[in-house]
Amino acid sequence: MSFDDDPGRGGGDPADDRFSTLGGTRQTRTRLPESTGDPYGSTRRPQRGSRSLVMVVGVVVLLVAAIAFANRGGDSGSSPDGQSPKKPDAQSTAASGTKPVGGKQGGIASGFAHDEQGAQSAASNYAVVLGSTGMFQKDSRHRIVDATYTSAAAASLKGPQDGAYSATFLKQLGLDAEGNPPQGNTFVSRTIPVGTKVQSYSSDSAKIAVWYTGLIGMSGPGSTDPVRTTWKTWTFDLRWSNNDWKIATDTQVDGPAPVPGDVAASSADVISKAVEEYGGFTYAR
C-alpha cells in the first residue's frame, strides 16, 4: 500500500484529518467524543478488547476439546449413542491382541486362529512360503505343498508341479536340474504381502485375496535374468481341515501395480549381499 492510499494522508473525509490550518498557523487539532451521537463514546476501544479476549478464550477452549477428543483413542468401543462406530474401509493390520501363531510344520507357520484374522494370516504365510526358493527344489516343494494344501489338493498337485518345474524351465532361470544356482550366484525368489482382503468367510471355508509384490531373478556375474519386481494378487480358497486353515485351490492375476519409482537399480553384488543379510518374514500378520 502506498502512502497516497493512507486515509490519514488526505484521503477520505476531511473531518478525519489529523492536521488543519487555523489562523494561518498549522496546529494540531484533537477530536474528543461528542456528548451526543455515539452512545458508547470513549468506551468503544475497551469493549473491542473485551470481545477479542472472549474470542481468544473460545479458540483455546475449542483447541483443548479437540486435543482431548483425539487423545481418547480407542478406549471406548461404541459411539455416544450406544451404537458401534463405523469400521474403516481398509482392514487394519494393527495390533489386535491376538497372539501370532507359534506352531510350525517343517519350518512353515501353522495353527492359525479359527476366525477371519486367522484365515488372512494363513493366506499371507502361505503366499510367502509358496513364493520362496524352496519351491524350485523337488523335496522342499513337496514339504511345502503338504504343509499348506489340504491332503486331497496336495496329492493332485505334486505331479503337475513336478512337470512344471522341469529342467528346461529351471535352466531358463539360470538353475541346474536340481534347482541350484551356479557357484558364486544367488537365486532370489520372495513374496512380500502388501495387504489382504476377505472375499468370503464361513466357519469352514474362506476366500482370501493377498496383494503382494515379489522379487525373482538371479544375482551374480554373467546373469541373464537379473532380479526384478512383480506385482500380483494371489487368491486362496481355504478350508478348515485338521484344526487349521489349508488351501483347497488358488489362482493368481497380475497387479495392481504402482508406477515404478525413480530409485536406481543396485548392482548384483549389492542385491546378493542384501538377500544374505535380510531374512524373509516368518509370518506376515
PDB file of C-alpha atoms in Angstrom:
ATOM      1  CA  MET A   1       0.000   0.000   0.000  1.00  0.00           C
ATOM      2  CA  SER A   2       1.403   3.457  -0.996  1.00  0.00           C
ATOM      3  CA  PHE A   3       1.365   6.445   1.259  1.00  0.00           C
ATOM      4  CA  ASP A   4      -1.238   8.050  -1.007  1.00  0.00           C
ATOM      5  CA  ASP A   5      -3.630   5.269  -0.052  1.00  0.00           C
ATOM      6  CA  ASP A   6      -3.358   6.028   3.661  1.00  0.00           C
ATOM      7  CA  PRO A   7      -6.660   7.564   4.858  1.00  0.00           C
ATOM      8  CA  GLY A   8      -4.713   9.716   7.289  1.00  0.00           C
ATOM      9  CA  ARG A   9      -2.861  11.458   4.468  1.00  0.00           C
ATOM     10  CA  GLY A  10      -5.602  13.429   2.766  1.00  0.00           C
ATOM     11  CA  GLY A  11      -7.830  10.666   1.512  1.00  0.00           C
ATOM     12  CA  GLY A  12     -11.371  10.195   2.712  1.00  0.00           C
ATOM     13  CA  ASP A  13     -13.421  12.524   4.919  1.00  0.00           C
ATOM     14  CA  PRO A  14     -11.620  15.888   5.629  1.00  0.00           C
ATOM     15  CA  ALA A  15     -13.081  15.818   9.129  1.00  0.00           C
ATOM     16  CA  ASP A  16     -10.740  12.901   9.897  1.00  0.00           C
ATOM     17  CA  ASP A  17      -7.576  14.825   9.007  1.00  0.00           C
ATOM     18  CA  ARG A  18      -5.057  14.983  11.840  1.00  0.00           C
ATOM     19  CA  PHE A  19      -3.944  18.487  10.862  1.00  0.00           C
ATOM     20  CA  SER A  20      -5.798  21.673   9.817  1.00  0.00           C
ATOM     21  CA  THR A  21      -4.827  25.315   9.326  1.00  0.00           C
ATOM     22  CA  LEU A  22      -6.143  27.648  11.995  1.00  0.00           C
ATOM     23  CA  GLY A  23      -5.419  31.381  11.612  1.00  0.00           C
ATOM     24  CA  GLY A  24      -2.708  30.616   9.065  1.00  0.00           C
ATOM     25  CA  THR A  25      -0.779  28.543  11.603  1.00  0.00           C
ATOM     26  CA  ARG A  26      -0.513  24.757  11.261  1.00  0.00           C
ATOM     27  CA  GLN A  27      -1.648  23.329  14.600  1.00  0.00           C
ATOM     28  CA  THR A  28      -2.758  20.001  15.993  1.00  0.00           C
ATOM     29  CA  ARG A  29      -6.481  19.565  16.495  1.00  0.00           C
ATOM     30  CA  THR A  30      -7.713  16.833  18.808  1.00  0.00           C
ATOM     31  CA  ARG A  31     -11.181  15.366  18.302  1.00  0.00           C
ATOM     32  CA  LEU A  32     -12.970  14.451  21.522  1.00  0.00           C
ATOM     33  CA  PRO A  33     -16.043  12.210  21.664  1.00  0.00           C
ATOM     34  CA  GLU A  34     -19.199  14.212  21.475  1.00  0.00           C
ATOM     35  CA  SER A  35     -21.701  14.142  24.284  1.00  0.00           C
ATOM     36  CA  THR A  36     -24.403  13.019  21.833  1.00  0.00           C
ATOM     37  CA  GLY A  37     -24.360  10.763  18.812  1.00  0.00           C
ATOM     38  CA  ASP A  38     -22.177   7.748  19.653  1.00  0.00           C
ATOM     39  CA  PRO A  39     -23.712   6.379  22.882  1.00  0.00           C
ATOM     40  CA  TYR A  40     -20.507   4.405  23.661  1.00  0.00           C
ATOM     41  CA  GLY A  41     -18.212   7.408  23.437  1.00  0.00           C
ATOM     42  CA  SER A  42     -14.681   6.711  24.615  1.00  0.00           C
ATOM     43  CA  THR A  43     -15.601   3.258  25.977  1.00  0.00           C
ATOM     44  CA  ARG A  44     -15.685   1.666  22.500  1.00  0.00           C
ATOM     45  CA  ARG A  45     -11.992   0.608  22.431  1.00  0.00           C
ATOM     46  CA  PRO A  46     -12.036  -1.198  25.796  1.00  0.00           C
ATOM     47  CA  GLN A  47     -15.136  -3.122  24.741  1.00  0.00           C
ATOM     48  CA  ARG A  48     -13.424  -4.135  21.492  1.00  0.00           C
ATOM     49  CA  GLY A  49     -10.560  -5.514  23.575  1.00  0.00           C
ATOM     50  CA  SER A  50     -13.048  -7.457  25.681  1.00  0.00           C
ATOM     51  CA  ARG A  51     -14.529  -9.007  22.560  1.00  0.00           C
ATOM     52  CA  SER A  52     -11.049 -10.071  21.380  1.00  0.00           C
ATOM     53  CA  LEU A  53     -10.364 -11.659  24.745  1.00  0.00           C
ATOM     54  CA  VAL A  54     -13.596 -13.640  24.562  1.00  0.00           C
ATOM     55  CA  MET A  55     -12.697 -14.839  21.065  1.00  0.00           C
ATOM     56  CA  VAL A  56      -9.214 -15.967  22.159  1.00  0.00           C
ATOM     57  CA  VAL A  57     -10.617 -17.839  25.148  1.00  0.00           C
ATOM     58  CA  GLY A  58     -13.168 -19.506  22.882  1.00  0.00           C
ATOM     59  CA  VAL A  59     -10.472 -20.670  20.442  1.00  0.00           C
ATOM     60  CA  VAL A  60      -8.393 -22.069  23.298  1.00  0.00           C
ATOM     61  CA  VAL A  61     -11.380 -23.973  24.688  1.00  0.00           C
ATOM     62  CA  LEU A  62     -12.117 -25.487  21.265  1.00  0.00           C
ATOM     63  CA  LEU A  63      -8.473 -26.448  20.823  1.00  0.00           C
ATOM     64  CA  VAL A  64      -8.334 -28.167  24.214  1.00  0.00           C
ATOM     65  CA  ALA A  65     -11.553 -30.023  23.429  1.00  0.00           C
ATOM     66  CA  ALA A  66     -10.167 -31.195  20.070  1.00  0.00           C
ATOM     67  CA  ILE A  67      -6.960 -32.465  21.695  1.00  0.00           C
ATOM     68  CA  ALA A  68      -8.924 -34.291  24.383  1.00  0.00           C
ATOM     69  CA  PHE A  69     -11.129 -35.926  21.733  1.00  0.00           C
ATOM     70  CA  ALA A  70      -8.098 -37.032  19.700  1.00  0.00           C
ATOM     71  CA  ASN A  71      -6.408 -38.480  22.777  1.00  0.00           C
ATOM     72  CA  ARG A  72      -9.383 -40.651  23.646  1.00  0.00           C
ATOM     73  CA  GLY A  73      -8.042 -43.235  21.175  1.00  0.00           C
ATOM     74  CA  GLY A  74      -9.918 -46.499  21.233  1.00  0.00           C
ATOM     75  CA  ASP A  75     -10.830 -46.514  24.935  1.00  0.00           C
ATOM     76  CA  SER A  76     -14.488 -46.918  24.109  1.00  0.00           C
ATOM     77  CA  GLY A  77     -15.807 -49.455  21.664  1.00  0.00           C
ATOM     78  CA  SER A  78     -19.040 -47.624  20.999  1.00  0.00           C
ATOM     79  CA  SER A  79     -20.233 -44.215  19.982  1.00  0.00           C
ATOM     80  CA  PRO A  80     -22.027 -41.834  22.407  1.00  0.00           C
ATOM     81  CA  ASP A  81     -25.423 -43.059  21.213  1.00  0.00           C
ATOM     82  CA  GLY A  82     -24.532 -46.631  22.166  1.00  0.00           C
ATOM     83  CA  GLN A  83     -24.122 -47.892  18.613  1.00  0.00           C
ATOM     84  CA  SER A  84     -20.938 -49.466  17.288  1.00  0.00           C
ATOM     85  CA  PRO A  85     -18.702 -46.996  15.418  1.00  0.00           C
ATOM     86  CA  LYS A  86     -18.302 -47.329  11.651  1.00  0.00           C
ATOM     87  CA  LYS A  87     -15.370 -49.569  10.795  1.00  0.00           C
ATOM     88  CA  PRO A  88     -12.694 -48.261   8.416  1.00  0.00           C
ATOM     89  CA  ASP A  89     -12.980 -49.404   4.826  1.00  0.00           C
ATOM     90  CA  ALA A  90      -9.481 -50.909   4.844  1.00  0.00           C
ATOM     91  CA  GLN A  91      -8.994 -53.861   7.158  1.00  0.00           C
ATOM     92  CA  SER A  92      -6.470 -52.790   9.735  1.00  0.00           C
ATOM     93  CA  THR A  93      -3.384 -54.865  10.439  1.00  0.00           C
ATOM     94  CA  ALA A  94      -2.669 -53.041  13.690  1.00  0.00           C
ATOM     95  CA  ALA A  95      -2.161 -54.971  16.905  1.00  0.00           C
ATOM     96  CA  SER A  96      -5.368 -56.797  17.753  1.00  0.00           C
ATOM     97  CA  GLY A  97      -4.340 -58.506  20.969  1.00  0.00           C
ATOM     98  CA  THR A  98      -4.353 -61.889  19.238  1.00  0.00           C
ATOM     99  CA  LYS A  99      -1.008 -63.633  19.570  1.00  0.00           C
ATOM    100  CA  PRO A 100       0.706 -64.657  16.316  1.00  0.00           C
ATOM    101  CA  VAL A 101       0.912 -68.340  15.504  1.00  0.00           C
ATOM    102  CA  GLY A 102       3.603 -70.167  17.405  1.00  0.00           C
ATOM    103  CA  GLY A 103       3.455 -73.565  15.745  1.00  0.00           C
ATOM    104  CA  LYS A 104       5.481 -74.637  12.753  1.00  0.00           C
ATOM    105  CA  GLN A 105       5.309 -77.635  10.470  1.00  0.00           C
ATOM    106  CA  GLY A 106       8.598 -78.189   8.654  1.00  0.00           C
ATOM    107  CA  GLY A 107       9.533 -74.562   9.247  1.00  0.00           C
ATOM    108  CA  ILE A 108       6.155 -73.343   7.989  1.00  0.00           C
ATOM    109  CA  ALA A 109       3.787 -71.477  10.315  1.00  0.00           C
ATOM    110  CA  SER A 110       0.715 -73.445  11.375  1.00  0.00           C
ATOM    111  CA  GLY A 111      -2.015 -73.425  13.998  1.00  0.00           C
ATOM    112  CA  PHE A 112      -3.899 -70.382  12.720  1.00  0.00           C
ATOM    113  CA  ALA A 113      -6.894 -68.966  14.577  1.00  0.00           C
ATOM    114  CA  HIS A 114     -10.325 -70.230  13.548  1.00  0.00           C
ATOM    115  CA  ASP A 115     -11.606 -66.808  12.504  1.00  0.00           C
ATOM    116  CA  GLU A 116     -11.256 -64.238   9.715  1.00  0.00           C
ATOM    117  CA  GLN A 117      -7.949 -62.932  11.021  1.00  0.00           C
ATOM    118  CA  GLY A 118      -6.582 -66.471  11.204  1.00  0.00           C
ATOM    119  CA  ALA A 119      -7.631 -67.100   7.605  1.00  0.00           C
ATOM    120  CA  GLN A 120      -5.911 -63.896   6.469  1.00  0.00           C
ATOM    121  CA  SER A 121      -2.803 -64.829   8.414  1.00  0.00           C
ATOM    122  CA  ALA A 122      -2.748 -68.291   6.850  1.00  0.00           C
ATOM    123  CA  ALA A 123      -3.146 -66.883   3.333  1.00  0.00           C
ATOM    124  CA  SER A 124      -0.319 -64.366   3.888  1.00  0.00           C
ATOM    125  CA  ASN A 125       2.016 -67.014   5.303  1.00  0.00           C
ATOM    126  CA  TYR A 126       1.220 -69.423   2.505  1.00  0.00           C
ATOM    127  CA  ALA A 127       1.883 -66.745  -0.118  1.00  0.00           C
ATOM    128  CA  VAL A 128       5.308 -66.164   1.455  1.00  0.00           C
ATOM    129  CA  VAL A 129       6.369 -69.819   1.532  1.00  0.00           C
ATOM    130  CA  LEU A 130       4.862 -70.705  -1.861  1.00  0.00           C
ATOM    131  CA  GLY A 131       6.850 -67.833  -3.383  1.00  0.00           C
ATOM    132  CA  SER A 132      10.144 -68.887  -1.785  1.00  0.00           C
ATOM    133  CA  THR A 133      13.190 -70.536  -3.377  1.00  0.00           C
ATOM    134  CA  GLY A 134      12.139 -73.809  -1.733  1.00  0.00           C
ATOM    135  CA  MET A 135       9.540 -74.272  -4.452  1.00  0.00           C
ATOM    136  CA  PHE A 136      12.288 -74.742  -7.052  1.00  0.00           C
ATOM    137  CA  GLN A 137      13.668 -77.930  -5.466  1.00  0.00           C
ATOM    138  CA  LYS A 138      11.577 -81.082  -5.527  1.00  0.00           C
ATOM    139  CA  ASP A 139      11.956 -82.311  -1.931  1.00  0.00           C
ATOM    140  CA  SER A 140      11.335 -78.942  -0.303  1.00  0.00           C
ATOM    141  CA  ARG A 141       8.485 -78.233  -2.724  1.00  0.00           C
ATOM    142  CA  HIS A 142       6.691 -81.404  -1.688  1.00  0.00           C
ATOM    143  CA  ARG A 143       7.092 -80.489   2.003  1.00  0.00           C
ATOM    144  CA  ILE A 144       5.683 -77.031   1.362  1.00  0.00           C
ATOM    145  CA  VAL A 145       2.714 -78.361  -0.583  1.00  0.00           C
ATOM    146  CA  ASP A 146       1.927 -80.967   2.085  1.00  0.00           C
ATOM    147  CA  ALA A 147       2.049 -78.289   4.798  1.00  0.00           C
ATOM    148  CA  THR A 148      -0.097 -75.687   3.056  1.00  0.00           C
ATOM    149  CA  TYR A 149      -2.719 -77.572   0.995  1.00  0.00           C
ATOM    150  CA  THR A 150      -5.431 -79.988   2.016  1.00  0.00           C
ATOM    151  CA  SER A 151      -4.356 -83.615   1.683  1.00  0.00           C
ATOM    152  CA  ALA A 152      -6.554 -84.089  -1.394  1.00  0.00           C
ATOM    153  CA  ALA A 153      -5.265 -80.946  -3.095  1.00  0.00           C
ATOM    154  CA  ALA A 154      -1.637 -81.778  -2.287  1.00  0.00           C
ATOM    155  CA  ALA A 155      -1.942 -85.250  -3.750  1.00  0.00           C
ATOM    156  CA  SER A 156      -3.325 -83.898  -7.017  1.00  0.00           C
ATOM    157  CA  LEU A 157      -0.803 -81.035  -7.281  1.00  0.00           C
ATOM    158  CA  LYS A 158       2.571 -82.713  -6.838  1.00  0.00           C
ATOM    159  CA  GLY A 159       2.701 -84.483 -10.204  1.00  0.00           C
ATOM    160  CA  PRO A 160       1.700 -81.475 -12.333  1.00  0.00           C
ATOM    161  CA  GLN A 161       4.016 -79.207 -10.352  1.00  0.00           C
ATOM    162  CA  ASP A 162       6.962 -81.565 -10.852  1.00  0.00           C
ATOM    163  CA  GLY A 163       6.283 -81.367 -14.558  1.00  0.00           C
ATOM    164  CA  ALA A 164       6.023 -77.576 -14.489  1.00  0.00           C
ATOM    165  CA  TYR A 165       9.323 -77.193 -12.616  1.00  0.00           C
ATOM    166  CA  SER A 166      11.115 -79.116 -15.363  1.00  0.00           C
ATOM    167  CA  ALA A 167      14.844 -78.998 -16.077  1.00  0.00           C
ATOM    168  CA  THR A 168      14.084 -76.811 -19.094  1.00  0.00           C
ATOM    169  CA  PHE A 169      12.130 -74.303 -17.007  1.00  0.00           C
ATOM    170  CA  LEU A 170      14.805 -74.235 -14.292  1.00  0.00           C
ATOM    171  CA  LYS A 171      17.514 -73.676 -16.893  1.00  0.00           C
ATOM    172  CA  GLN A 172      15.672 -70.617 -18.149  1.00  0.00           C
ATOM    173  CA  LEU A 173      16.017 -69.192 -14.639  1.00  0.00           C
ATOM    174  CA  GLY A 174      19.737 -69.999 -14.547  1.00  0.00           C
ATOM    175  CA  LEU A 175      19.306 -73.032 -12.231  1.00  0.00           C
ATOM    176  CA  ASP A 176      20.527 -76.574 -12.736  1.00  0.00           C
ATOM    177  CA  ALA A 177      18.197 -79.577 -12.937  1.00  0.00           C
ATOM    178  CA  GLU A 178      18.086 -79.796  -9.127  1.00  0.00           C
ATOM    179  CA  GLY A 179      17.138 -76.144  -8.723  1.00  0.00           C
ATOM    180  CA  ASN A 180      20.577 -74.926  -7.591  1.00  0.00           C
ATOM    181  CA  PRO A 181      22.163 -71.664  -8.803  1.00  0.00           C
ATOM    182  CA  PRO A 182      25.654 -71.546 -10.328  1.00  0.00           C
ATOM    183  CA  GLN A 183      28.521 -71.141  -7.879  1.00  0.00           C
ATOM    184  CA  GLY A 184      29.014 -67.503  -6.951  1.00  0.00           C
ATOM    185  CA  ASN A 185      25.415 -66.576  -7.857  1.00  0.00           C
ATOM    186  CA  THR A 186      22.339 -66.028  -5.693  1.00  0.00           C
ATOM    187  CA  PHE A 187      18.887 -67.039  -6.840  1.00  0.00           C
ATOM    188  CA  VAL A 188      16.214 -64.748  -5.423  1.00  0.00           C
ATOM    189  CA  SER A 189      12.527 -65.576  -5.067  1.00  0.00           C
ATOM    190  CA  ARG A 190      10.473 -63.813  -2.416  1.00  0.00           C
ATOM    191  CA  THR A 191       6.860 -62.850  -1.876  1.00  0.00           C
ATOM    192  CA  ILE A 192       6.070 -59.799   0.271  1.00  0.00           C
ATOM    193  CA  PRO A 193       2.366 -59.390   1.122  1.00  0.00           C
ATOM    194  CA  VAL A 194       1.083 -55.814   0.934  1.00  0.00           C
ATOM    195  CA  GLY A 195      -2.474 -56.447   2.111  1.00  0.00           C
ATOM    196  CA  THR A 196      -5.277 -58.975   2.316  1.00  0.00           C
ATOM    197  CA  LYS A 197      -8.983 -58.909   1.512  1.00  0.00           C
ATOM    198  CA  VAL A 198     -11.681 -61.265   2.751  1.00  0.00           C
ATOM    199  CA  GLN A 199     -13.871 -62.097  -0.226  1.00  0.00           C
ATOM    200  CA  SER A 200     -15.990 -64.598   1.710  1.00  0.00           C
ATOM    201  CA  TYR A 201     -15.887 -66.314   5.065  1.00  0.00           C
ATOM    202  CA  SER A 202     -17.675 -69.052   6.977  1.00  0.00           C
ATOM    203  CA  SER A 203     -16.665 -71.318   9.828  1.00  0.00           C
ATOM    204  CA  ASP A 204     -15.326 -73.999   7.486  1.00  0.00           C
ATOM    205  CA  SER A 205     -14.184 -72.032   4.413  1.00  0.00           C
ATOM    206  CA  ALA A 206     -12.731 -68.683   3.443  1.00  0.00           C
ATOM    207  CA  LYS A 207     -11.693 -66.943   0.254  1.00  0.00           C
ATOM    208  CA  ILE A 208      -8.785 -64.580   0.861  1.00  0.00           C
ATOM    209  CA  ALA A 209      -7.035 -62.401  -1.724  1.00  0.00           C
ATOM    210  CA  VAL A 210      -3.424 -61.437  -0.990  1.00  0.00           C
ATOM    211  CA  TRP A 211      -1.988 -58.442  -2.844  1.00  0.00           C
ATOM    212  CA  TYR A 212       1.779 -58.814  -2.950  1.00  0.00           C
ATOM    213  CA  THR A 213       4.998 -57.654  -4.518  1.00  0.00           C
ATOM    214  CA  GLY A 214       7.665 -60.183  -5.355  1.00  0.00           C
ATOM    215  CA  LEU A 215      11.359 -60.488  -6.167  1.00  0.00           C
ATOM    216  CA  ILE A 216      12.512 -63.016  -8.759  1.00  0.00           C
ATOM    217  CA  GLY A 217      15.766 -63.487 -10.660  1.00  0.00           C
ATOM    218  CA  MET A 218      19.440 -64.398 -10.497  1.00  0.00           C
ATOM    219  CA  SER A 219      22.002 -62.125  -8.904  1.00  0.00           C
ATOM    220  CA  GLY A 220      25.613 -62.668  -9.856  1.00  0.00           C
ATOM    221  CA  PRO A 221      28.228 -62.344 -12.592  1.00  0.00           C
ATOM    222  CA  GLY A 222      27.035 -63.257 -16.060  1.00  0.00           C
ATOM    223  CA  SER A 223      23.373 -63.450 -15.059  1.00  0.00           C
ATOM    224  CA  THR A 224      20.960 -63.003 -17.954  1.00  0.00           C
ATOM    225  CA  ASP A 225      17.941 -62.860 -15.636  1.00  0.00           C
ATOM    226  CA  PRO A 226      18.564 -60.018 -13.148  1.00  0.00           C
ATOM    227  CA  VAL A 227      16.391 -59.689 -10.042  1.00  0.00           C
ATOM    228  CA  ARG A 228      13.206 -57.800 -10.824  1.00  0.00           C
ATOM    229  CA  THR A 229       9.986 -56.949  -9.027  1.00  0.00           C
ATOM    230  CA  THR A 230       6.493 -58.209  -9.749  1.00  0.00           C
ATOM    231  CA  TRP A 231       3.036 -57.174  -8.524  1.00  0.00           C
ATOM    232  CA  LYS A 232       0.286 -59.772  -8.298  1.00  0.00           C
ATOM    233  CA  THR A 233      -2.841 -60.783  -6.418  1.00  0.00           C
ATOM    234  CA  TRP A 234      -2.981 -64.345  -5.107  1.00  0.00           C
ATOM    235  CA  THR A 235      -6.420 -65.647  -4.152  1.00  0.00           C
ATOM    236  CA  PHE A 236      -6.709 -68.671  -1.873  1.00  0.00           C
ATOM    237  CA  ASP A 237      -9.773 -70.830  -1.304  1.00  0.00           C
ATOM    238  CA  LEU A 238      -9.161 -72.118   2.212  1.00  0.00           C
ATOM    239  CA  ARG A 239     -10.788 -74.961   4.116  1.00  0.00           C
ATOM    240  CA  TRP A 240     -10.785 -75.589   7.853  1.00  0.00           C
ATOM    241  CA  SER A 241      -9.111 -79.010   7.928  1.00  0.00           C
ATOM    242  CA  ASN A 242      -7.464 -80.869  10.846  1.00  0.00           C
ATOM    243  CA  ASN A 243      -7.809 -77.805  13.096  1.00  0.00           C
ATOM    244  CA  ASP A 244      -6.062 -75.452  10.690  1.00  0.00           C
ATOM    245  CA  TRP A 245      -6.622 -73.453   7.511  1.00  0.00           C
ATOM    246  CA  LYS A 246      -5.440 -75.264   4.364  1.00  0.00           C
ATOM    247  CA  ILE A 247      -5.546 -74.366   0.670  1.00  0.00           C
ATOM    248  CA  ALA A 248      -8.090 -76.163  -1.496  1.00  0.00           C
ATOM    249  CA  THR A 249      -7.456 -74.143  -4.686  1.00  0.00           C
ATOM    250  CA  ASP A 250      -5.614 -70.940  -5.592  1.00  0.00           C
ATOM    251  CA  THR A 251      -5.307 -68.535  -8.531  1.00  0.00           C
ATOM    252  CA  GLN A 252      -3.090 -65.572  -9.427  1.00  0.00           C
ATOM    253  CA  VAL A 253      -3.534 -62.469 -11.567  1.00  0.00           C
ATOM    254  CA  ASP A 254      -1.193 -59.594 -12.370  1.00  0.00           C
ATOM    255  CA  GLY A 255      -1.429 -56.297 -10.453  1.00  0.00           C
ATOM    256  CA  PRO A 256      -2.466 -53.914  -9.148  1.00  0.00           C
ATOM    257  CA  ALA A 257       0.940 -52.424  -9.963  1.00  0.00           C
ATOM    258  CA  PRO A 258       2.023 -48.911  -8.929  1.00  0.00           C
ATOM    259  CA  VAL A 259       4.109 -46.580 -11.089  1.00  0.00           C
ATOM    260  CA  PRO A 260       7.788 -47.651 -10.885  1.00  0.00           C
ATOM    261  CA  GLY A 261       9.892 -45.451  -8.646  1.00  0.00           C
ATOM    262  CA  ASP A 262      12.943 -43.474  -9.698  1.00  0.00           C
ATOM    263  CA  VAL A 263      15.421 -45.343  -7.468  1.00  0.00           C
ATOM    264  CA  ALA A 264      18.382 -46.576  -9.495  1.00  0.00           C
ATOM    265  CA  ALA A 265      18.809 -50.358  -9.705  1.00  0.00           C
ATOM    266  CA  SER A 266      21.502 -51.759  -7.417  1.00  0.00           C
ATOM    267  CA  SER A 267      24.384 -53.867  -8.625  1.00  0.00           C
ATOM    268  CA  ALA A 268      24.343 -57.673  -8.462  1.00  0.00           C
ATOM    269  CA  ASP A 269      26.780 -57.650  -5.527  1.00  0.00           C
ATOM    270  CA  VAL A 270      24.577 -55.311  -3.503  1.00  0.00           C
ATOM    271  CA  ILE A 271      21.474 -57.427  -4.177  1.00  0.00           C
ATOM    272  CA  SER A 272      23.268 -60.664  -3.270  1.00  0.00           C
ATOM    273  CA  LYS A 273      24.541 -59.157  -0.009  1.00  0.00           C
ATOM    274  CA  ALA A 274      21.085 -57.802   0.870  1.00  0.00           C
ATOM    275  CA  VAL A 275      19.468 -61.210   0.306  1.00  0.00           C
ATOM    276  CA  GLU A 276      22.034 -62.824   2.623  1.00  0.00           C
ATOM    277  CA  GLU A 277      21.720 -60.169   5.337  1.00  0.00           C
ATOM    278  CA  TYR A 278      17.935 -59.618   5.327  1.00  0.00           C
ATOM    279  CA  GLY A 279      15.919 -62.689   6.169  1.00  0.00           C
ATOM    280  CA  GLY A 280      12.379 -63.086   4.912  1.00  0.00           C
ATOM    281  CA  PHE A 281       9.314 -62.845   7.150  1.00  0.00           C
ATOM    282  CA  THR A 282       8.280 -65.873   9.163  1.00  0.00           C
ATOM    283  CA  TYR A 283       4.706 -64.606   9.183  1.00  0.00           C
ATOM    284  CA  ALA A 284       3.048 -61.568   7.682  1.00  0.00           C
ATOM    285  CA  ARG A 285       0.230 -60.852  10.179  1.00  0.00           C
TER     286      ARG A 285
END
